Every structure is written in structure tokens, then in C-alpha cells.
Amino acid sequence: MFAGHFGLAAGVRAKAPEVPLWALMAATQLLDVAFIPFLAAGVETMEEETGSGYGDWIIHADYTHSLLGAIVLAVLAGMLAKKLWGAKSGRVIGLVVFSHWLLDLVVHRADMPLLPGNLGDLPLLGLGAWKVEGIAIGLESILIAAGLIMYTRAVLKTAGSGRRMTAYLSSAVMGVLLALTLLSDVLGWF
């Protein structure tokens, strides 16, 4: 669901223009960025379930994608953003980081623990939208479309009369990048 996360970040940018777009894009992927060294170290793993492609992986991200792990990462990112750009930006970044966990909850199979390392062997969470590819792609498409519309409106609203073409170009580039990210998700290119 990389594309859906990025779509959400584009939409948030429209409502929080004081937060740099790059920071929102990084924040929305922070759980996955943190997952990479854990994966490389063999602490967290991935296993293919039915082939290659959209949602065909069971992800054992028992630290980075646990509820508590996501909260900790969100708080830390929010604190850093607060130092860099102020209190409102800190809250926005923290919420965007945590939004990753919420969106993953919808698409992941039941592979997301509540506590890091699945401490206490509690039930794993995930609503499994990836099991129905059309639903998952539809949800991501909605996030992309809504985010792009919000982003485009905000960019056009703030552009002066001489900068409308730049605003349209910025929105077009954002749209192409979001569409390519969705294509990457669907084809399993991550």
C-alpha cells in the first residue's frame, strides 16, 4: 500500500502547507523505512503466500508494525518535527507516521501484533483487504485520487496568476508519481 500512504501524505500537505512535502512523504513510510534494517538483520521477515504481486506477502514486522512500535515511532518523529518546524508540524508528522499503521491494519492479513515482538502472544491484527485485490486497489485508488485532488486544489489556491502553469505542472508530476507507485504496488515491484 505504498501508493495509498503517499496519497494520504499529498492530501495532508493541502491542510498543513507549513510541513515540507518531503517530510510528509517520509513520515508516511517511516514504519517501512524502519522495517528495512530489521529485515536485513533477520529480526523481521517476509514470506510469499501465493505468488508474486499485489499483497502476496505475509509480513512479520513484529517490532516496526506492532501497535506500540508504531506509536513509539510516531512520537519520536513528531518530537523531531516539533523541534524543526514547530508544535503543529510535530503533531501532523506524528499523526501521519501513525496513519501508516491504521492503513496497514485495513490491508494486511492478520500479521500485525499489538506489542513489539508479539510479546504476550496476543492475537495478530489485520482486516485482510489484500485478499481481495479489487477492494485493495480500489481503496488505494481512492486515497490517491482524494490526496491528489486536495493537493492540486491547495497548490492552485496558493499560486499567483503568473504561477498557474507551475502549479498545474506540480500537480501533474504528483499525479504521475502516485499512479506509478500504485502500478508498482499492483505489480509487486517494491
Tab-separated table of C-alpha atoms in Angstrom:
chain	number	residue	atom	x	y	z
A	1	MET	CA	0.000	0.000	0.000
A	2	PHE	CA	2.834	2.406	-0.745
A	3	ALA	CA	0.642	4.424	-3.103
A	4	GLY	CA	-2.167	4.832	-0.597
A	5	HIS	CA	0.263	6.077	2.034
A	6	PHE	CA	1.687	8.615	-0.411
A	7	GLY	CA	-1.813	9.695	-1.459
A	8	LEU	CA	-2.654	10.391	2.168
A	9	ALA	CA	0.543	12.456	2.556
A	10	ALA	CA	-0.368	14.541	-0.516
A	11	GLY	CA	-3.797	15.233	0.969
A	12	VAL	CA	-2.341	16.175	4.351
A	13	ARG	CA	0.011	18.604	2.598
A	14	ALA	CA	-3.051	20.507	1.403
A	15	LYS	CA	-4.200	21.002	5.006
A	16	ALA	CA	-0.747	21.538	6.544
A	17	PRO	CA	1.290	23.539	3.995
A	18	GLU	CA	3.811	24.513	6.655
A	19	VAL	CA	5.089	20.928	6.756
A	20	PRO	CA	7.522	20.130	3.933
A	21	LEU	CA	6.113	17.679	1.380
A	22	TRP	CA	9.245	15.539	1.559
A	23	ALA	CA	8.781	15.210	5.337
A	24	LEU	CA	5.164	14.089	4.921
A	25	MET	CA	6.175	11.538	2.276
A	26	ALA	CA	8.964	10.222	4.514
A	27	ALA	CA	6.683	10.193	7.558
A	28	THR	CA	4.008	8.164	5.823
A	29	GLN	CA	6.619	5.494	5.023
A	30	LEU	CA	8.608	5.620	8.272
A	31	LEU	CA	7.372	2.239	9.519
A	32	ASP	CA	8.517	0.611	6.278
A	33	VAL	CA	11.824	2.506	6.339
A	34	ALA	CA	12.414	1.256	9.892
A	35	PHE	CA	11.454	-2.252	8.720
A	36	ILE	CA	14.393	-2.422	6.266
A	37	PRO	CA	17.257	-2.778	8.788
A	38	PHE	CA	15.174	-5.231	10.844
A	39	LEU	CA	14.560	-7.251	7.665
A	40	ALA	CA	18.232	-7.113	6.709
A	41	ALA	CA	19.192	-8.332	10.189
A	42	GLY	CA	16.663	-11.179	10.018
A	43	VAL	CA	14.717	-9.834	13.021
A	44	GLU	CA	11.648	-9.196	10.860
A	45	THR	CA	10.800	-11.281	7.804
A	46	MET	CA	8.552	-11.589	4.785
A	47	GLU	CA	7.215	-14.731	3.170
A	48	GLU	CA	5.436	-15.065	-0.133
A	49	GLU	CA	1.980	-16.564	0.213
A	50	THR	CA	0.522	-17.216	-3.231
A	51	GLY	CA	2.878	-15.912	-5.895
A	52	SER	CA	4.295	-12.551	-6.710
A	53	GLY	CA	2.244	-9.440	-6.927
A	54	TYR	CA	-0.160	-7.302	-5.019
A	55	GLY	CA	-0.476	-8.232	-1.356
A	56	ASP	CA	1.006	-11.693	-1.795
A	57	TRP	CA	3.349	-11.356	1.151
A	58	ILE	CA	2.908	-12.155	4.798
A	59	ILE	CA	4.957	-9.607	6.642
A	60	HIS	CA	6.362	-10.460	10.039
A	61	ALA	CA	7.176	-6.921	11.169
A	62	ASP	CA	6.718	-7.712	14.823
A	63	TYR	CA	8.550	-4.611	16.021
A	64	THR	CA	8.128	-1.835	13.454
A	65	HIS	CA	4.490	-2.638	12.643
A	66	SER	CA	3.300	-3.525	16.119
A	67	LEU	CA	0.787	-1.077	17.537
A	68	LEU	CA	3.173	0.007	20.289
A	69	GLY	CA	6.122	0.176	17.859
A	70	ALA	CA	4.112	2.418	15.533
A	71	ILE	CA	3.144	4.679	18.426
A	72	VAL	CA	6.763	4.972	19.560
A	73	LEU	CA	7.975	5.790	16.029
A	74	ALA	CA	5.163	8.336	15.616
A	75	VAL	CA	6.017	10.058	18.898
A	76	LEU	CA	9.751	10.180	18.091
A	77	ALA	CA	9.123	11.546	14.582
A	78	GLY	CA	6.652	14.064	15.980
A	79	MET	CA	9.171	15.261	18.553
A	80	LEU	CA	11.824	15.741	15.872
A	81	ALA	CA	9.393	17.595	13.603
A	82	LYS	CA	8.346	19.824	16.504
A	83	LYS	CA	11.979	20.844	17.017
A	84	LEU	CA	12.430	21.528	13.305
A	85	TRP	CA	9.138	23.178	12.315
A	86	GLY	CA	7.061	23.833	15.431
A	87	ALA	CA	4.345	22.184	17.516
A	88	LYS	CA	1.661	21.893	14.823
A	89	SER	CA	4.101	20.289	12.385
A	90	GLY	CA	5.154	17.866	15.111
A	91	ARG	CA	1.553	16.778	15.661
A	92	VAL	CA	0.961	16.452	11.915
A	93	ILE	CA	4.096	14.366	11.343
A	94	GLY	CA	3.301	12.145	14.336
A	95	LEU	CA	-0.224	11.516	13.049
A	96	VAL	CA	0.990	10.839	9.513
A	97	VAL	CA	3.510	8.292	10.811
A	98	PHE	CA	0.769	6.559	12.800
A	99	SER	CA	-1.605	6.662	9.814
A	100	HIS	CA	0.666	4.069	8.209
A	101	TRP	CA	-0.291	1.550	10.878
A	102	LEU	CA	-4.001	2.329	10.512
A	103	LEU	CA	-3.937	1.905	6.731
A	104	ASP	CA	-1.896	-1.287	7.043
A	105	LEU	CA	-4.460	-2.596	9.529
A	106	VAL	CA	-7.057	-2.453	6.740
A	107	VAL	CA	-4.988	-4.243	4.069
A	108	HIS	CA	-2.694	-6.618	5.944
A	109	ARG	CA	-3.669	-10.147	6.765
A	110	ALA	CA	-3.647	-10.855	10.494
A	111	ASP	CA	0.104	-10.314	10.822
A	112	MET	CA	0.329	-7.114	12.904
A	113	PRO	CA	0.995	-7.577	16.633
A	114	LEU	CA	-0.107	-5.251	19.399
A	115	LEU	CA	3.216	-5.355	21.261
A	116	PRO	CA	6.770	-5.466	19.864
A	117	GLY	CA	7.981	-8.979	19.219
A	118	ASN	CA	4.385	-10.130	19.747
A	119	LEU	CA	5.074	-10.053	23.456
A	120	GLY	CA	2.401	-11.999	25.314
A	121	ASP	CA	1.458	-13.876	22.139
A	122	LEU	CA	-1.666	-11.713	21.758
A	123	PRO	CA	-3.878	-12.029	18.678
A	124	LEU	CA	-2.424	-10.569	15.490
A	125	LEU	CA	-4.406	-7.859	13.722
A	126	GLY	CA	-5.251	-7.190	10.086
A	127	LEU	CA	-8.518	-6.978	8.173
A	128	GLY	CA	-7.037	-8.604	5.065
A	129	ALA	CA	-8.220	-6.352	2.228
A	130	TRP	CA	-5.212	-7.601	0.249
A	131	LYS	CA	-7.020	-10.940	-0.048
A	132	VAL	CA	-9.479	-9.259	-2.413
A	133	GLU	CA	-7.253	-7.464	-4.885
A	134	GLY	CA	-10.031	-5.325	-6.371
A	135	ILE	CA	-11.013	-3.943	-2.977
A	136	ALA	CA	-7.429	-3.188	-2.006
A	137	ILE	CA	-6.670	-1.484	-5.332
A	138	GLY	CA	-9.934	0.452	-5.039
A	139	LEU	CA	-9.042	1.669	-1.536
A	140	GLU	CA	-5.608	2.770	-2.687
A	141	SER	CA	-7.078	4.474	-5.742
A	142	ILE	CA	-9.497	6.404	-3.532
A	143	LEU	CA	-6.633	7.560	-1.286
A	144	ILE	CA	-4.585	8.580	-4.323
A	145	ALA	CA	-7.462	10.427	-6.006
A	146	ALA	CA	-8.519	12.232	-2.830
A	147	GLY	CA	-4.930	13.164	-1.972
A	148	LEU	CA	-4.210	14.379	-5.492
A	149	ILE	CA	-7.401	16.436	-5.658
A	150	MET	CA	-6.678	18.039	-2.285
A	151	TYR	CA	-3.043	18.667	-3.237
A	152	THR	CA	-3.980	20.185	-6.612
A	153	ARG	CA	-6.604	22.485	-5.113
A	154	ALA	CA	-4.161	23.692	-2.470
A	155	VAL	CA	-1.356	24.277	-4.969
A	156	LEU	CA	-3.648	26.173	-7.330
A	157	LYS	CA	-5.090	28.215	-4.476
A	158	THR	CA	-1.669	29.414	-3.335
A	159	ALA	CA	-0.253	30.003	-6.821
A	160	GLY	CA	-0.325	33.568	-8.074
A	161	SER	CA	-1.715	34.368	-11.506
A	162	GLY	CA	1.737	34.080	-13.085
A	163	ARG	CA	2.445	30.706	-11.479
A	164	ARG	CA	-0.643	28.727	-12.515
A	165	MET	CA	1.308	26.713	-15.091
A	166	THR	CA	3.862	25.748	-12.437
A	167	ALA	CA	1.024	24.693	-10.130
A	168	TYR	CA	-0.542	22.539	-12.844
A	169	LEU	CA	2.847	21.006	-13.642
A	170	SER	CA	3.473	20.258	-9.964
A	171	SER	CA	0.092	18.557	-9.694
A	172	ALA	CA	0.665	16.584	-12.893
A	173	VAL	CA	4.032	15.355	-11.635
A	174	MET	CA	2.449	14.368	-8.314
A	175	GLY	CA	-0.320	12.518	-10.158
A	176	VAL	CA	2.128	10.600	-12.354
A	177	LEU	CA	4.271	9.647	-9.373
A	178	LEU	CA	1.238	8.449	-7.403
A	179	ALA	CA	-0.017	6.446	-10.388
A	180	LEU	CA	3.404	4.849	-10.872
A	181	THR	CA	3.526	3.972	-7.182
A	182	LEU	CA	0.119	2.271	-7.467
A	183	LEU	CA	1.317	0.390	-10.535
A	184	SER	CA	4.390	-0.673	-8.573
A	185	ASP	CA	2.143	-1.902	-5.729
A	186	VAL	CA	-0.134	-3.872	-8.044
A	187	LEU	CA	2.737	-5.451	-9.973
A	188	GLY	CA	4.745	-6.208	-6.839
A	189	TRP	CA	7.771	-4.093	-7.712
A	190	PHE	CA	8.560	-2.970	-4.175
